[in-house]
Amino acid sequence: MRRCVAPLSPLISSSSSSSSFLRQAPWRFNIWESFTTVIGNRVYDLPVPEDNTPFITFVLGGPGSGKGTQCEKIVETFGFRHLSAGDLLRREIASKSKDGSMILNIIKDGKIVPSEVTVKLIQREMESSDNHKFLIDGFPRSEENRIAFERIIGAEPNIVVFFDCPVEEMVKRVLNRNQGRVDDNIDTIRKRLKVFEALSLPVINYYSQKGKLYTINAVGTEDEIFEQVRPIFATLKVSK
Ligand code: UDP
Ligand code: MG
């Protein structure tokens, strides 16, 4: 079953609440009044007032659904800051931090890292960013993740983009991507797909019910898929 892209109306009315850290953060801008200019198809931010709020996009989809690839295109075209939760976790492993070996074991097993750990990594990146437009890729992966983000960050996403991809296509892409990842093998992929269905789909349904979900048919070339993604961001005042 293929879901339709939701109407764009929630964008107009959506607003985000802020925790104390968000209120203090340097990028707390008023997105609706930020001043940007477009040159070619690139968007350049001009200086904006000090009292603005962040614009948060969650980018969701199964393993290999194309989240990371499309995030790079959104960054290039609309000037967002891309935070891949999986990359932040892999960076923790590589830096041999105290949580590194625990994270590695969970990733190898296709399970979900404790919410506090992931949210703190995202929080650190958001706080130190001078960009106020965020793409949070591959998070939240469970209702527990979602609730922890709301509690710790004190904000909800403005929009959620879901890359809807058939299982066979996702498996094929993950097995062919050759990025040397410990979890890109058939056994771990099977486990990740089960986790996606059991724990991540409820999050996607939650945002669908809230009218925040934009569903993309994730089959096609990178450019074809981006042509579905582009209008979502092009209509946002924050992107202009
Ligand atoms: N992961 C997690 N929490 C997150 C994001 C990722 O626990 O919020 C772990 C989980 O084990 C997942 C793995 O990191 O299977 C890889 O996630 P990533 O988003 O990099 O994979 P992708 O979906 O892009 O293939
Ligand atoms: Mg990814």
PDB file of C-alpha atoms and ligand atoms in Angstrom:
ATOM      1  CA  MET A   1       0.000   0.000   0.000  1.00  0.00           C
ATOM      2  CA  ARG A   2       1.388   3.398  -0.922  1.00  0.00           C
ATOM      3  CA  ARG A   3       0.489   6.369   1.210  1.00  0.00           C
ATOM      4  CA  CYS A   4      -0.059   9.813  -0.258  1.00  0.00           C
ATOM      5  CA  VAL A   5       1.912  12.920   0.497  1.00  0.00           C
ATOM      6  CA  ALA A   6      -0.002  14.820   3.150  1.00  0.00           C
ATOM      7  CA  PRO A   7      -1.360  18.303   2.412  1.00  0.00           C
ATOM      8  CA  LEU A   8       1.051  21.148   3.076  1.00  0.00           C
ATOM      9  CA  SER A   9      -1.289  23.023   5.416  1.00  0.00           C
ATOM     10  CA  PRO A  10       0.380  21.861   8.673  1.00  0.00           C
ATOM     11  CA  LEU A  11       3.482  23.776   7.638  1.00  0.00           C
ATOM     12  CA  ILE A  12       1.691  27.038   7.814  1.00  0.00           C
ATOM     13  CA  SER A  13       0.299  26.493  11.298  1.00  0.00           C
ATOM     14  CA  SER A  14       3.089  24.433  12.884  1.00  0.00           C
ATOM     15  CA  SER A  15       5.103  25.978  15.661  1.00  0.00           C
ATOM     16  CA  SER A  16       7.699  24.503  17.985  1.00  0.00           C
ATOM     17  CA  SER A  17       8.008  24.771  21.719  1.00  0.00           C
ATOM     18  CA  SER A  18      11.416  25.267  23.266  1.00  0.00           C
ATOM     19  CA  SER A  19      13.302  23.921  26.274  1.00  0.00           C
ATOM     20  CA  SER A  20      15.493  26.256  28.273  1.00  0.00           C
ATOM     21  CA  PHE A  21      18.496  25.275  26.219  1.00  0.00           C
ATOM     22  CA  LEU A  22      16.615  26.031  23.029  1.00  0.00           C
ATOM     23  CA  ARG A  23      15.692  29.445  24.384  1.00  0.00           C
ATOM     24  CA  GLN A  24      19.349  30.168  25.057  1.00  0.00           C
ATOM     25  CA  ALA A  25      20.787  28.632  21.909  1.00  0.00           C
ATOM     26  CA  PRO A  26      22.418  31.034  19.468  1.00  0.00           C
ATOM     27  CA  TRP A  27      20.306  29.688  16.600  1.00  0.00           C
ATOM     28  CA  ARG A  28      16.993  30.408  18.283  1.00  0.00           C
ATOM     29  CA  PHE A  29      15.630  32.373  15.366  1.00  0.00           C
ATOM     30  CA  ASN A  30      12.110  33.200  14.294  1.00  0.00           C
ATOM     31  CA  ILE A  31      11.941  30.950  11.250  1.00  0.00           C
ATOM     32  CA  TRP A  32       8.956  32.644   9.752  1.00  0.00           C
ATOM     33  CA  GLU A  33      10.812  35.904   9.499  1.00  0.00           C
ATOM     34  CA  SER A  34      14.255  34.628   8.587  1.00  0.00           C
ATOM     35  CA  PHE A  35      15.650  36.319   5.538  1.00  0.00           C
ATOM     36  CA  THR A  36      17.181  34.154   2.863  1.00  0.00           C
ATOM     37  CA  THR A  37      17.918  34.572  -0.784  1.00  0.00           C
ATOM     38  CA  VAL A  38      18.066  32.102  -3.668  1.00  0.00           C
ATOM     39  CA  ILE A  39      20.888  32.106  -6.218  1.00  0.00           C
ATOM     40  CA  GLY A  40      20.437  29.481  -8.927  1.00  0.00           C
ATOM     41  CA  ASN A  41      18.866  26.624  -7.011  1.00  0.00           C
ATOM     42  CA  ARG A  42      20.968  27.249  -3.872  1.00  0.00           C
ATOM     43  CA  VAL A  43      19.522  28.948  -0.830  1.00  0.00           C
ATOM     44  CA  TYR A  44      21.719  31.296   1.158  1.00  0.00           C
ATOM     45  CA  ASP A  45      20.794  32.427   4.637  1.00  0.00           C
ATOM     46  CA  LEU A  46      21.245  36.080   5.383  1.00  0.00           C
ATOM     47  CA  PRO A  47      21.619  37.362   8.964  1.00  0.00           C
ATOM     48  CA  VAL A  48      18.452  36.812  10.951  1.00  0.00           C
ATOM     49  CA  PRO A  49      17.060  38.254  14.197  1.00  0.00           C
ATOM     50  CA  GLU A  50      18.169  36.760  17.520  1.00  0.00           C
ATOM     51  CA  ASP A  51      14.808  35.596  18.844  1.00  0.00           C
ATOM     52  CA  ASN A  52      14.016  32.736  16.461  1.00  0.00           C
ATOM     53  CA  THR A  53      13.125  29.084  17.080  1.00  0.00           C
ATOM     54  CA  PRO A  54      14.703  26.039  15.411  1.00  0.00           C
ATOM     55  CA  PHE A  55      13.038  24.274  12.495  1.00  0.00           C
ATOM     56  CA  ILE A  56      13.219  20.522  13.049  1.00  0.00           C
ATOM     57  CA  THR A  57      12.640  17.886  10.357  1.00  0.00           C
ATOM     58  CA  PHE A  58      12.729  14.195  11.223  1.00  0.00           C
ATOM     59  CA  VAL A  59      13.741  12.029   8.255  1.00  0.00           C
ATOM     60  CA  LEU A  60      12.483   8.471   8.646  1.00  0.00           C
ATOM     61  CA  GLY A  61      12.460   5.238   6.623  1.00  0.00           C
ATOM     62  CA  GLY A  62      13.814   1.701   6.780  1.00  0.00           C
ATOM     63  CA  PRO A  63      17.481   0.781   6.297  1.00  0.00           C
ATOM     64  CA  GLY A  64      18.543   1.627   2.745  1.00  0.00           C
ATOM     65  CA  SER A  65      15.424   3.675   2.003  1.00  0.00           C
ATOM     66  CA  GLY A  66      17.604   6.625   0.911  1.00  0.00           C
ATOM     67  CA  LYS A  67      17.381   8.946   3.928  1.00  0.00           C
ATOM     68  CA  GLY A  68      21.059   9.907   3.933  1.00  0.00           C
ATOM     69  CA  THR A  69      21.283  10.413   0.163  1.00  0.00           C
ATOM     70  CA  GLN A  70      18.231  12.669   0.050  1.00  0.00           C
ATOM     71  CA  CYS A  71      19.371  14.577   3.150  1.00  0.00           C
ATOM     72  CA  GLU A  72      22.560  15.527   1.290  1.00  0.00           C
ATOM     73  CA  LYS A  73      20.435  16.947  -1.527  1.00  0.00           C
ATOM     74  CA  ILE A  74      18.230  18.877   0.909  1.00  0.00           C
ATOM     75  CA  VAL A  75      21.359  20.334   2.533  1.00  0.00           C
ATOM     76  CA  GLU A  76      22.731  21.405  -0.859  1.00  0.00           C
ATOM     77  CA  THR A  77      19.497  22.954  -2.062  1.00  0.00           C
ATOM     78  CA  PHE A  78      17.904  24.328   1.090  1.00  0.00           C
ATOM     79  CA  GLY A  79      20.808  24.875   3.473  1.00  0.00           C
ATOM     80  CA  PHE A  80      19.749  22.611   6.341  1.00  0.00           C
ATOM     81  CA  ARG A  81      22.117  21.086   8.916  1.00  0.00           C
ATOM     82  CA  HIS A  82      22.119  17.278   8.541  1.00  0.00           C
ATOM     83  CA  LEU A  83      22.368  15.219  11.734  1.00  0.00           C
ATOM     84  CA  SER A  84      22.419  11.466  11.061  1.00  0.00           C
ATOM     85  CA  ALA A  85      21.753   9.669  14.362  1.00  0.00           C
ATOM     86  CA  GLY A  86      23.504   6.548  13.022  1.00  0.00           C
ATOM     87  CA  ASP A  87      26.596   8.586  12.051  1.00  0.00           C
ATOM     88  CA  LEU A  88      26.704  10.237  15.487  1.00  0.00           C
ATOM     89  CA  LEU A  89      26.576   6.797  17.107  1.00  0.00           C
ATOM     90  CA  ARG A  90      29.298   5.439  14.784  1.00  0.00           C
ATOM     91  CA  ARG A  91      31.426   8.475  15.681  1.00  0.00           C
ATOM     92  CA  GLU A  92      31.073   7.535  19.364  1.00  0.00           C
ATOM     93  CA  ILE A  93      32.283   4.029  18.556  1.00  0.00           C
ATOM     94  CA  ALA A  94      35.239   5.373  16.564  1.00  0.00           C
ATOM     95  CA  SER A  95      36.210   7.821  19.313  1.00  0.00           C
ATOM     96  CA  LYS A  96      36.320   4.964  21.839  1.00  0.00           C
ATOM     97  CA  SER A  97      34.094   6.880  24.239  1.00  0.00           C
ATOM     98  CA  LYS A  98      32.733   5.147  27.346  1.00  0.00           C
ATOM     99  CA  ASP A  99      29.516   4.131  25.528  1.00  0.00           C
ATOM    100  CA  GLY A 100      31.350   3.021  22.362  1.00  0.00           C
ATOM    101  CA  SER A 101      31.424  -0.737  22.910  1.00  0.00           C
ATOM    102  CA  MET A 102      27.817  -0.837  24.157  1.00  0.00           C
ATOM    103  CA  ILE A 103      26.710   1.082  21.027  1.00  0.00           C
ATOM    104  CA  LEU A 104      28.706  -1.225  18.743  1.00  0.00           C
ATOM    105  CA  ASN A 105      27.080  -4.343  20.189  1.00  0.00           C
ATOM    106  CA  ILE A 106      23.595  -2.878  19.795  1.00  0.00           C
ATOM    107  CA  ILE A 107      24.227  -1.797  16.189  1.00  0.00           C
ATOM    108  CA  LYS A 108      25.647  -5.226  15.292  1.00  0.00           C
ATOM    109  CA  ASP A 109      22.468  -6.739  16.684  1.00  0.00           C
ATOM    110  CA  GLY A 110      20.193  -4.344  14.765  1.00  0.00           C
ATOM    111  CA  LYS A 111      18.633  -3.058  17.993  1.00  0.00           C
ATOM    112  CA  ILE A 112      18.089   0.488  19.230  1.00  0.00           C
ATOM    113  CA  VAL A 113      20.616   2.338  21.385  1.00  0.00           C
ATOM    114  CA  PRO A 114      19.174   3.706  24.679  1.00  0.00           C
ATOM    115  CA  SER A 115      17.275   6.903  23.948  1.00  0.00           C
ATOM    116  CA  GLU A 116      19.201   9.075  26.410  1.00  0.00           C
ATOM    117  CA  VAL A 117      22.497   8.293  24.671  1.00  0.00           C
ATOM    118  CA  THR A 118      21.230   9.189  21.187  1.00  0.00           C
ATOM    119  CA  VAL A 119      19.273  12.255  22.267  1.00  0.00           C
ATOM    120  CA  LYS A 120      22.281  13.662  24.163  1.00  0.00           C
ATOM    121  CA  LEU A 121      24.427  13.296  21.011  1.00  0.00           C
ATOM    122  CA  ILE A 122      21.776  15.073  18.930  1.00  0.00           C
ATOM    123  CA  GLN A 123      21.385  17.760  21.600  1.00  0.00           C
ATOM    124  CA  ARG A 124      25.128  18.451  21.629  1.00  0.00           C
ATOM    125  CA  GLU A 125      25.137  18.942  17.847  1.00  0.00           C
ATOM    126  CA  MET A 126      22.053  21.160  17.895  1.00  0.00           C
ATOM    127  CA  GLU A 127      23.401  23.339  20.668  1.00  0.00           C
ATOM    128  CA  SER A 128      26.712  23.913  18.946  1.00  0.00           C
ATOM    129  CA  SER A 129      25.191  24.629  15.521  1.00  0.00           C
ATOM    130  CA  ASP A 130      24.749  28.135  14.208  1.00  0.00           C
ATOM    131  CA  ASN A 131      22.243  26.809  11.672  1.00  0.00           C
ATOM    132  CA  HIS A 132      18.672  26.669  13.013  1.00  0.00           C
ATOM    133  CA  LYS A 133      17.243  24.345  10.316  1.00  0.00           C
ATOM    134  CA  PHE A 134      17.849  20.696  11.198  1.00  0.00           C
ATOM    135  CA  LEU A 135      17.388  17.409   9.362  1.00  0.00           C
ATOM    136  CA  ILE A 136      17.466  14.666  11.969  1.00  0.00           C
ATOM    137  CA  ASP A 137      18.038  11.494   9.955  1.00  0.00           C
ATOM    138  CA  GLY A 138      17.189   8.003  11.246  1.00  0.00           C
ATOM    139  CA  PHE A 139      15.692   9.201  14.524  1.00  0.00           C
ATOM    140  CA  PRO A 140      13.321   8.651  16.355  1.00  0.00           C
ATOM    141  CA  ARG A 141      13.265   4.905  15.757  1.00  0.00           C
ATOM    142  CA  SER A 142      10.760   4.090  18.493  1.00  0.00           C
ATOM    143  CA  GLU A 143       8.027   5.729  20.524  1.00  0.00           C
ATOM    144  CA  GLU A 144      10.453   5.715  23.443  1.00  0.00           C
ATOM    145  CA  ASN A 145      13.019   7.614  21.323  1.00  0.00           C
ATOM    146  CA  ARG A 146      10.339  10.108  20.329  1.00  0.00           C
ATOM    147  CA  ILE A 147       9.202  10.742  23.889  1.00  0.00           C
ATOM    148  CA  ALA A 148      12.810  11.096  25.131  1.00  0.00           C
ATOM    149  CA  PHE A 149      13.503  13.713  22.444  1.00  0.00           C
ATOM    150  CA  GLU A 150      10.429  15.702  23.452  1.00  0.00           C
ATOM    151  CA  ARG A 151      11.420  15.494  27.120  1.00  0.00           C
ATOM    152  CA  ILE A 152      15.125  16.323  26.784  1.00  0.00           C
ATOM    153  CA  ILE A 153      15.035  18.782  23.879  1.00  0.00           C
ATOM    154  CA  GLY A 154      11.620  20.194  24.736  1.00  0.00           C
ATOM    155  CA  ALA A 155      10.554  20.429  21.092  1.00  0.00           C
ATOM    156  CA  GLU A 156       8.636  18.479  18.482  1.00  0.00           C
ATOM    157  CA  PRO A 157       9.504  18.228  14.797  1.00  0.00           C
ATOM    158  CA  ASN A 158       7.862  20.782  12.529  1.00  0.00           C
ATOM    159  CA  ILE A 159       7.609  18.176   9.760  1.00  0.00           C
ATOM    160  CA  VAL A 160       8.451  14.494   9.274  1.00  0.00           C
ATOM    161  CA  VAL A 161       9.539  13.070   5.920  1.00  0.00           C
ATOM    162  CA  PHE A 162       9.101   9.315   5.452  1.00  0.00           C
ATOM    163  CA  PHE A 163      10.877   7.395   2.673  1.00  0.00           C
ATOM    164  CA  ASP A 164       8.534   4.542   1.859  1.00  0.00           C
ATOM    165  CA  CYS A 165      10.461   1.715   0.191  1.00  0.00           C
ATOM    166  CA  PRO A 166       9.647  -1.965  -0.449  1.00  0.00           C
ATOM    167  CA  VAL A 167      11.599  -4.440   1.661  1.00  0.00           C
ATOM    168  CA  GLU A 168      13.278  -6.195  -1.321  1.00  0.00           C
ATOM    169  CA  GLU A 169      14.578  -2.862  -2.608  1.00  0.00           C
ATOM    170  CA  MET A 170      15.946  -1.877   0.823  1.00  0.00           C
ATOM    171  CA  VAL A 171      17.732  -5.224   1.232  1.00  0.00           C
ATOM    172  CA  LYS A 172      19.255  -4.936  -2.252  1.00  0.00           C
ATOM    173  CA  ARG A 173      20.546  -1.405  -1.599  1.00  0.00           C
ATOM    174  CA  VAL A 174      22.002  -2.187   1.824  1.00  0.00           C
ATOM    175  CA  LEU A 175      23.833  -5.267   0.532  1.00  0.00           C
ATOM    176  CA  ASN A 176      25.252  -3.253  -2.372  1.00  0.00           C
ATOM    177  CA  ARG A 177      26.315  -0.058  -0.638  1.00  0.00           C
ATOM    178  CA  ASN A 178      29.783  -1.265   0.433  1.00  0.00           C
ATOM    179  CA  GLN A 179      30.355   1.261   3.182  1.00  0.00           C
ATOM    180  CA  GLY A 180      32.065  -1.304   5.395  1.00  0.00           C
ATOM    181  CA  ARG A 181      29.337  -1.104   8.036  1.00  0.00           C
ATOM    182  CA  VAL A 182      29.148  -3.888  10.636  1.00  0.00           C
ATOM    183  CA  ASP A 183      25.364  -4.032  10.252  1.00  0.00           C
ATOM    184  CA  ASP A 184      25.149  -4.255   6.436  1.00  0.00           C
ATOM    185  CA  ASN A 185      24.906  -8.056   6.314  1.00  0.00           C
ATOM    186  CA  ILE A 186      21.831 -10.161   5.705  1.00  0.00           C
ATOM    187  CA  ASP A 187      21.434 -11.388   9.309  1.00  0.00           C
ATOM    188  CA  THR A 188      21.546  -7.898  10.811  1.00  0.00           C
ATOM    189  CA  ILE A 189      19.377  -6.484   8.016  1.00  0.00           C
ATOM    190  CA  ARG A 190      16.651  -9.018   8.860  1.00  0.00           C
ATOM    191  CA  LYS A 191      16.772  -7.939  12.497  1.00  0.00           C
ATOM    192  CA  ARG A 192      16.741  -4.224  11.558  1.00  0.00           C
ATOM    193  CA  LEU A 193      13.695  -4.735   9.349  1.00  0.00           C
ATOM    194  CA  LYS A 194      11.852  -6.461  12.204  1.00  0.00           C
ATOM    195  CA  VAL A 195      12.759  -3.609  14.553  1.00  0.00           C
ATOM    196  CA  PHE A 196      11.640  -1.103  11.916  1.00  0.00           C
ATOM    197  CA  GLU A 197       8.252  -2.738  11.562  1.00  0.00           C
ATOM    198  CA  ALA A 198       7.643  -3.285  15.267  1.00  0.00           C
ATOM    199  CA  LEU A 199       9.070  -0.067  16.716  1.00  0.00           C
ATOM    200  CA  SER A 200       9.572   2.558  13.991  1.00  0.00           C
ATOM    201  CA  LEU A 201       6.295   2.242  12.071  1.00  0.00           C
ATOM    202  CA  PRO A 202       4.285   3.296  15.161  1.00  0.00           C
ATOM    203  CA  VAL A 203       6.292   6.561  15.217  1.00  0.00           C
ATOM    204  CA  ILE A 204       5.480   7.144  11.553  1.00  0.00           C
ATOM    205  CA  ASN A 205       1.793   6.490  12.240  1.00  0.00           C
ATOM    206  CA  TYR A 206       1.897   8.887  15.181  1.00  0.00           C
ATOM    207  CA  TYR A 207       3.119  11.740  12.981  1.00  0.00           C
ATOM    208  CA  SER A 208       0.697  10.804  10.244  1.00  0.00           C
ATOM    209  CA  GLN A 209      -2.148  11.229  12.722  1.00  0.00           C
ATOM    210  CA  LYS A 210      -0.712  14.581  13.789  1.00  0.00           C
ATOM    211  CA  GLY A 211      -0.773  15.769  10.145  1.00  0.00           C
ATOM    212  CA  LYS A 212       3.013  16.250  10.085  1.00  0.00           C
ATOM    213  CA  LEU A 213       3.954  13.359   7.780  1.00  0.00           C
ATOM    214  CA  TYR A 214       5.114  13.701   4.157  1.00  0.00           C
ATOM    215  CA  THR A 215       5.450  10.304   2.495  1.00  0.00           C
ATOM    216  CA  ILE A 216       7.840   9.866  -0.399  1.00  0.00           C
ATOM    217  CA  ASN A 217       7.769   6.953  -2.829  1.00  0.00           C
ATOM    218  CA  ALA A 218      11.421   5.972  -2.359  1.00  0.00           C
ATOM    219  CA  VAL A 219      11.761   3.886  -5.532  1.00  0.00           C
ATOM    220  CA  GLY A 220      13.455   5.564  -8.495  1.00  0.00           C
ATOM    221  CA  THR A 221      16.625   7.447  -9.274  1.00  0.00           C
ATOM    222  CA  GLU A 222      18.069   9.871  -6.715  1.00  0.00           C
ATOM    223  CA  ASP A 223      16.921  12.799  -8.857  1.00  0.00           C
ATOM    224  CA  GLU A 224      13.411  11.410  -9.389  1.00  0.00           C
ATOM    225  CA  ILE A 225      13.002  10.950  -5.657  1.00  0.00           C
ATOM    226  CA  PHE A 226      14.343  14.421  -4.942  1.00  0.00           C
ATOM    227  CA  GLU A 227      11.665  15.881  -7.235  1.00  0.00           C
ATOM    228  CA  GLN A 228       9.112  14.598  -4.708  1.00  0.00           C
ATOM    229  CA  VAL A 229      11.138  15.960  -1.792  1.00  0.00           C
ATOM    230  CA  ARG A 230      11.843  19.401  -3.230  1.00  0.00           C
ATOM    231  CA  PRO A 231       8.269  20.802  -3.100  1.00  0.00           C
ATOM    232  CA  ILE A 232       7.960  19.992   0.593  1.00  0.00           C
ATOM    233  CA  PHE A 233      10.883  22.281   1.396  1.00  0.00           C
ATOM    234  CA  ALA A 234      10.332  24.807  -1.390  1.00  0.00           C
ATOM    235  CA  THR A 235       6.981  25.764   0.134  1.00  0.00           C
ATOM    236  CA  LEU A 236       8.454  26.392   3.584  1.00  0.00           C
ATOM    237  CA  LYS A 237       9.085  30.009   4.420  1.00  0.00           C
ATOM    238  CA  VAL A 238      12.149  28.787   6.312  1.00  0.00           C
ATOM    239  CA  SER A 239      13.684  27.618   3.014  1.00  0.00           C
ATOM    240  CA  LYS A 240      13.203  30.815   1.109  1.00  0.00           C
TER     241      LYS A 240
HETATM  242  N1  UDP B   1      20.600   3.547  15.692  1.00  0.00           N
HETATM  243  C1  UDP B   1      19.955   3.680  16.914  1.00  0.00           C
HETATM  244  N2  UDP B   1      19.259   4.815  17.153  1.00  0.00           N
HETATM  245  C2  UDP B   1      19.141   5.816  16.246  1.00  0.00           C
HETATM  246  C3  UDP B   1      19.790   5.687  14.998  1.00  0.00           C
HETATM  247  C4  UDP B   1      20.502   4.523  14.752  1.00  0.00           C
HETATM  248  O1  UDP B   1      20.036   2.805  17.766  1.00  0.00           O
HETATM  249  O2  UDP B   1      18.478   6.812  16.534  1.00  0.00           O
HETATM  250  C5  UDP B   1      21.386   2.327  15.461  1.00  0.00           C
HETATM  251  C6  UDP B   1      20.515   1.127  15.131  1.00  0.00           C
HETATM  252  O3  UDP B   1      21.146  -0.026  15.630  1.00  0.00           O
HETATM  253  C7  UDP B   1      20.522   1.142  13.601  1.00  0.00           C
HETATM  254  C8  UDP B   1      21.959   1.574  13.327  1.00  0.00           C
HETATM  255  O4  UDP B   1      22.253   2.523  14.354  1.00  0.00           O
HETATM  256  O5  UDP B   1      20.202  -0.122  13.051  1.00  0.00           O
HETATM  257  C9  UDP B   1      22.216   2.201  11.983  1.00  0.00           C
HETATM  258  O6  UDP B   1      21.365   3.325  11.827  1.00  0.00           O
HETATM  259  P1  UDP B   1      21.414   4.220  10.482  1.00  0.00           P
HETATM  260  O7  UDP B   1      20.332   5.243  10.611  1.00  0.00           O
HETATM  261  O8  UDP B   1      22.789   4.690  10.271  1.00  0.00           O
HETATM  262  O9  UDP B   1      21.052   3.148   9.400  1.00  0.00           O
HETATM  263  P2  UDP B   1      20.273   3.322   8.032  1.00  0.00           P
HETATM  264  O10 UDP B   1      18.817   3.264   8.381  1.00  0.00           O
HETATM  265  O11 UDP B   1      20.673   4.638   7.454  1.00  0.00           O
HETATM  266  O12 UDP B   1      20.711   2.148   7.224  1.00  0.00           O
HETATM  267 MG    MG B   2      21.646   6.387   6.920  1.00  0.00          MG
END
